[in-house]
Short mmCIF file of C-alpha atoms in Angstrom, two decimals:
data_model
loop_
_atom_site.label_atom_id
_atom_site.label_comp_id
_atom_site.label_asym_id
_atom_site.label_seq_id
_atom_site.Cartn_x
_atom_site.Cartn_y
_atom_site.Cartn_z
CA MET J 396 179.54 326.29 -14.92
CA SER J 397 178.79 330.00 -14.49
CA LYS J 398 179.14 330.97 -10.84
CA VAL J 399 180.28 333.80 -8.57
CA TYR J 400 183.22 332.96 -6.31
CA PHE J 401 183.85 335.10 -3.25
CA LEU J 402 187.58 334.63 -2.87
CA GLY J 403 189.93 335.64 -0.08
CA ALA J 404 193.16 336.82 -1.71
CA GLY J 405 195.20 336.74 1.47
CA PRO J 406 197.04 339.75 2.92
CA GLY J 407 199.13 341.56 0.35
CA ASP J 408 201.78 339.02 -0.58
CA PRO J 409 200.60 337.31 -3.80
CA GLU J 410 202.25 334.06 -2.71
CA LEU J 411 199.86 333.80 0.23
CA ILE J 412 196.78 333.10 -1.88
CA THR J 413 195.59 329.50 -1.60
CA VAL J 414 196.25 327.00 -4.38
CA LYS J 415 192.51 326.76 -5.04
CA GLY J 416 192.25 330.53 -5.18
CA TRP J 417 195.12 330.81 -7.65
CA LYS J 418 193.60 328.17 -9.92
CA LEU J 419 190.28 330.02 -9.92
CA LEU J 420 191.98 333.29 -10.89
CA GLN J 421 193.38 331.55 -13.97
CA LYS J 422 189.90 330.34 -14.99
CA ALA J 423 187.89 333.50 -14.27
CA GLN J 424 186.51 335.67 -17.06
CA VAL J 425 185.51 338.55 -14.75
CA ILE J 426 187.25 339.67 -11.55
CA ILE J 427 185.82 342.37 -9.29
CA TYR J 428 188.55 343.26 -6.82
CA ALA J 429 188.76 345.34 -3.66
CA GLY J 430 190.78 348.30 -4.92
CA SER J 431 194.16 349.10 -3.38
CA LEU J 432 193.75 346.33 -0.79
CA ILE J 433 194.67 343.83 -3.52
CA ASN J 434 198.32 343.68 -4.60
CA PRO J 435 198.47 344.51 -8.34
CA GLU J 436 200.99 341.67 -8.79
CA LEU J 437 198.21 339.18 -8.08
CA LEU J 438 196.20 340.49 -11.03
CA SER J 439 199.10 340.88 -13.44
CA GLY J 440 198.93 338.67 -16.52
CA LEU J 441 195.39 337.43 -15.94
CA GLU J 442 193.11 337.22 -18.98
CA ALA J 443 189.95 338.19 -17.09
CA GLU J 444 188.13 341.50 -17.35
CA LEU J 445 189.13 343.48 -14.24
CA TYR J 446 186.80 345.80 -12.33
CA ASP J 447 187.86 347.84 -9.30
CA SER J 448 185.01 347.84 -6.79
CA HIS J 449 186.21 351.08 -5.17
CA GLY J 450 183.59 353.77 -5.73
CA ARG J 451 180.94 351.30 -6.95
CA ASP J 452 177.83 350.78 -4.85
CA LEU J 453 176.19 347.45 -4.08
CA GLU J 454 173.79 347.66 -7.01
CA GLU J 455 176.59 348.30 -9.52
CA ILE J 456 178.66 345.40 -8.22
CA VAL J 457 175.74 342.96 -8.28
CA ALA J 458 174.79 344.14 -11.77
CA LEU J 459 178.30 343.30 -13.02
CA MET J 460 177.98 339.83 -11.49
CA ALA J 461 174.52 339.26 -12.95
CA GLN J 462 175.52 340.39 -16.44
CA ALA J 463 178.62 338.19 -16.46
CA THR J 464 176.86 335.07 -15.19
CA SER J 465 174.05 335.59 -17.72
CA ARG J 466 176.77 335.27 -20.39
CA GLY J 467 177.93 332.01 -18.82
CA GLN J 468 181.11 333.53 -17.35
CA ILE J 469 182.96 332.66 -14.15
CA VAL J 470 183.08 335.66 -11.81
CA ILE J 471 185.42 336.24 -8.89
CA ARG J 472 184.66 338.78 -6.20
CA LEU J 473 188.17 339.21 -4.83
CA HIS J 474 188.61 340.40 -1.26
CA SER J 475 191.78 340.95 0.74
CA GLY J 476 192.63 338.60 3.60
CA ASP J 477 189.95 336.09 4.51
CA THR J 478 186.31 336.54 3.53
CA ALA J 479 185.26 335.58 7.08
CA PHE J 480 186.40 338.92 8.54
CA TYR J 481 184.96 342.35 7.66
CA SER J 482 184.53 341.58 3.96
CA ALA J 483 180.87 342.73 3.70
CA ILE J 484 180.02 339.78 1.45
CA ASN J 485 176.66 339.06 3.10
CA GLU J 486 174.85 341.86 1.28
CA GLU J 487 176.14 340.70 -2.11
CA ILE J 488 175.30 337.07 -1.36
CA ALA J 489 171.75 338.03 -0.37
CA ARG J 490 171.26 339.75 -3.74
CA LEU J 491 172.67 336.75 -5.62
CA ARG J 492 170.30 334.44 -3.79
CA ASP J 493 167.37 336.68 -4.74
CA LEU J 494 168.51 336.38 -8.37
CA ASN J 495 169.11 332.60 -8.12
CA ILE J 496 172.75 333.06 -9.12
CA PRO J 497 174.99 330.26 -7.79
CA TYR J 498 177.92 331.27 -5.62
CA GLU J 499 180.68 329.78 -3.50
CA VAL J 500 182.89 331.24 -0.78
CA ILE J 501 186.60 330.35 -0.85
CA PRO J 502 188.55 331.33 2.29
CA GLY J 503 191.91 333.05 2.32
CA VAL J 504 194.74 333.72 4.75
CA SER J 505 193.69 336.40 7.23
CA SER J 506 195.93 339.37 7.94
CA ALA J 507 195.50 338.39 11.59
CA SER J 508 197.27 335.10 10.88
CA LEU J 509 200.05 336.78 8.93
CA GLY J 510 200.61 339.27 11.74
CA ALA J 511 201.03 336.45 14.24
CA ALA J 512 203.44 334.73 11.86
CA ARG J 513 205.49 337.91 11.47
CA LEU J 514 205.63 338.20 15.26
CA GLY J 515 206.80 334.59 15.38
CA LEU J 516 204.18 333.37 17.81
CA GLU J 517 200.77 331.81 18.25
CA LEU J 518 197.89 333.74 19.73
CA THR J 519 196.89 330.91 22.08
CA VAL J 520 199.40 329.93 24.76
CA PRO J 521 198.76 327.19 27.36
CA GLU J 522 197.83 328.64 30.76
CA VAL J 523 198.28 332.18 29.41
CA ALA J 524 195.63 332.77 26.72
CA GLN J 525 193.29 330.22 25.20
CA THR J 526 190.77 332.71 23.83
CA VAL J 527 191.20 335.10 20.89
CA ILE J 528 188.74 337.91 20.19
CA PHE J 529 188.66 339.53 16.75
CA THR J 530 186.95 342.91 16.95
CA ARG J 531 186.92 346.56 15.89
CA LEU J 532 185.59 349.87 17.14
CA GLY J 533 182.42 351.15 15.59
CA GLY J 534 182.57 354.11 13.21
CA LYS J 535 180.65 354.72 10.00
CA THR J 536 179.82 351.04 10.29
CA PRO J 537 178.12 350.41 13.66
CA GLY J 538 180.21 348.25 15.95
CA PRO J 539 181.55 347.81 19.46
CA SER J 540 181.89 350.92 21.61
CA PRO J 541 184.93 351.69 23.79
CA GLU J 542 182.91 350.32 26.70
CA ASP J 543 182.39 347.07 24.79
CA LEU J 544 186.10 346.87 24.07
CA ALA J 545 186.87 347.25 27.77
CA TYR J 546 184.40 344.44 28.48
CA PHE J 547 186.24 342.12 26.08
CA ALA J 548 189.59 342.79 27.78
CA ARG J 549 190.83 340.07 30.13
CA GLU J 550 194.27 338.95 31.21
CA ASP J 551 193.74 335.52 29.61
CA VAL J 552 192.48 336.81 26.24
CA THR J 553 194.36 337.88 23.12
CA LEU J 554 192.68 340.78 21.34
CA VAL J 555 193.12 341.40 17.62
CA ILE J 556 191.63 344.77 16.70
CA PHE J 557 190.87 345.52 13.05
CA LEU J 558 190.11 348.80 11.25
CA SER J 559 190.61 351.00 14.30
CA VAL J 560 194.24 352.12 14.46
CA HIS J 561 193.17 355.74 13.87
CA ARG J 562 191.50 355.53 17.30
CA ALA J 563 194.52 354.22 19.16
CA GLN J 564 194.10 356.73 21.99
CA THR J 565 190.51 355.60 22.56
CA ILE J 566 191.58 351.94 22.48
CA GLU J 567 194.38 352.58 24.97
CA GLU J 568 192.07 354.37 27.40
CA ALA J 569 189.37 351.71 27.12
CA LEU J 570 191.68 348.75 27.67
CA LEU J 571 193.52 350.36 30.58
CA GLN J 572 190.26 350.13 32.52
CA ARG J 573 190.76 346.36 32.69
CA LEU J 574 194.37 345.57 31.78
CA SER J 575 197.77 346.37 33.21
CA PRO J 576 199.66 349.28 31.61
CA GLU J 577 202.48 346.76 31.00
CA THR J 578 200.31 344.50 28.80
CA PRO J 579 202.23 343.82 25.56
CA VAL J 580 200.92 345.30 22.32
CA ALA J 581 201.94 345.12 18.68
CA VAL J 582 200.73 347.21 15.74
CA ALA J 583 201.14 345.63 12.30
CA GLU J 584 200.75 347.90 9.27
CA LYS J 585 200.29 346.95 5.59
CA LEU J 586 200.94 343.27 6.25
CA GLY J 587 202.21 341.41 3.20
CA PHE J 588 203.06 344.58 1.27
CA PRO J 589 206.57 346.03 0.74
CA GLU J 590 205.67 348.84 3.17
CA GLU J 591 204.93 346.36 5.97
CA ARG J 592 205.92 347.54 9.46
CA ILE J 593 205.44 346.20 12.97
CA VAL J 594 205.93 348.25 16.13
CA ARG J 595 205.81 346.75 19.59
CA GLY J 596 205.51 348.09 23.09
CA ARG J 597 203.19 348.22 26.08
CA LEU J 598 199.54 349.17 26.32
CA ALA J 599 200.22 352.42 28.20
CA ASP J 600 202.22 353.64 25.18
CA LEU J 601 199.91 352.43 22.39
CA ALA J 602 198.75 355.84 21.15
CA ARG J 603 202.28 357.24 21.27
CA LEU J 604 203.67 354.26 19.34
CA VAL J 605 201.09 354.69 16.60
CA GLU J 606 201.59 358.46 16.40
CA GLU J 607 205.39 358.30 16.31
CA ALA J 608 205.29 355.60 13.61
CA GLY J 609 202.85 357.68 11.55
CA ILE J 610 200.43 354.75 11.19
CA ARG J 611 197.01 355.94 10.02
CA LYS J 612 195.18 352.96 8.52
CA THR J 613 195.48 349.40 7.15
CA ALA J 614 196.83 348.11 10.45
CA LEU J 615 196.00 345.55 13.12
CA ILE J 616 196.48 345.96 16.86
CA TYR J 617 197.39 342.90 18.95
CA VAL J 618 196.97 343.05 22.72
CA GLY J 619 197.65 340.38 25.31
CA LYS J 620 200.04 338.35 27.39
CA ALA J 621 200.50 335.82 24.57
CA LEU J 622 202.88 338.37 23.06
CA GLU J 623 205.17 338.02 26.09
CA VAL J 624 206.57 334.72 24.85
CA LEU J 625 208.80 336.83 22.62
CA GLU J 626 210.70 338.08 25.68
CA HIS J 627 210.22 335.40 28.30
CA PRO J 628 210.77 331.64 28.05
CA GLN J 629 207.46 329.84 28.19
CA ARG J 630 207.02 328.16 31.56
CA THR J 631 204.20 325.89 30.44
CA ARG J 632 203.79 323.68 27.44
CA SER J 633 200.96 322.14 25.50
CA LYS J 634 199.68 318.73 26.59
CA LEU J 635 200.36 317.67 23.00
CA TYR J 636 204.00 317.28 24.02
CA ASP J 637 203.42 315.06 27.04
CA ARG J 638 205.04 311.65 26.80
CA LYS J 639 202.49 309.05 25.74
CA THR J 640 202.26 305.98 27.98
#
């Protein structure tokens, strides 16, 4: 049946797409993909018509979807990572609903999950951090201010900051209002791509770390004590491992 699928491609590495997502790519007749954020290897060998969404406005993208579905074709709107985070699919979905075009959202692996995997840790640690906040600083797209970011910062919270590495100095200054200068940080760039890099340090050095590494975009910033398990043996453990009586 003709339908538009909003599909999370995962972060970079083509092998990180879900099985369902890969099967849909094989069936699709039209794929509208998110430019350089999608690894070209994922699109190689597919029989679908390919359209780069970079430079196209909302109306153009929806028109492509409407034309394809009117021909009875399966359409994939391919986003990097997971569609749940900063994918801007709501506007497209609203237009499809106005046009009575059926759609389905298929999740993907978030870059935030891959970053944690590359660091070899979980973001929630018993008695250290049981809350994770995914956020960004506002820019062209309205969003949290530095004051909001400082409000989110707590010793028992892990912060994952998207789309804001170019404002590392502002992030450092905001978080130092609430957190220790020694709070661990990690900056993960181009996760899942051959150029992937991760730099680690402390909050007081965040801006310097980013500048010295030459990281400008396509990076996540992790902040919180959960990152300390890399250096220090965990003194607590999950209740999942208690002996059952």
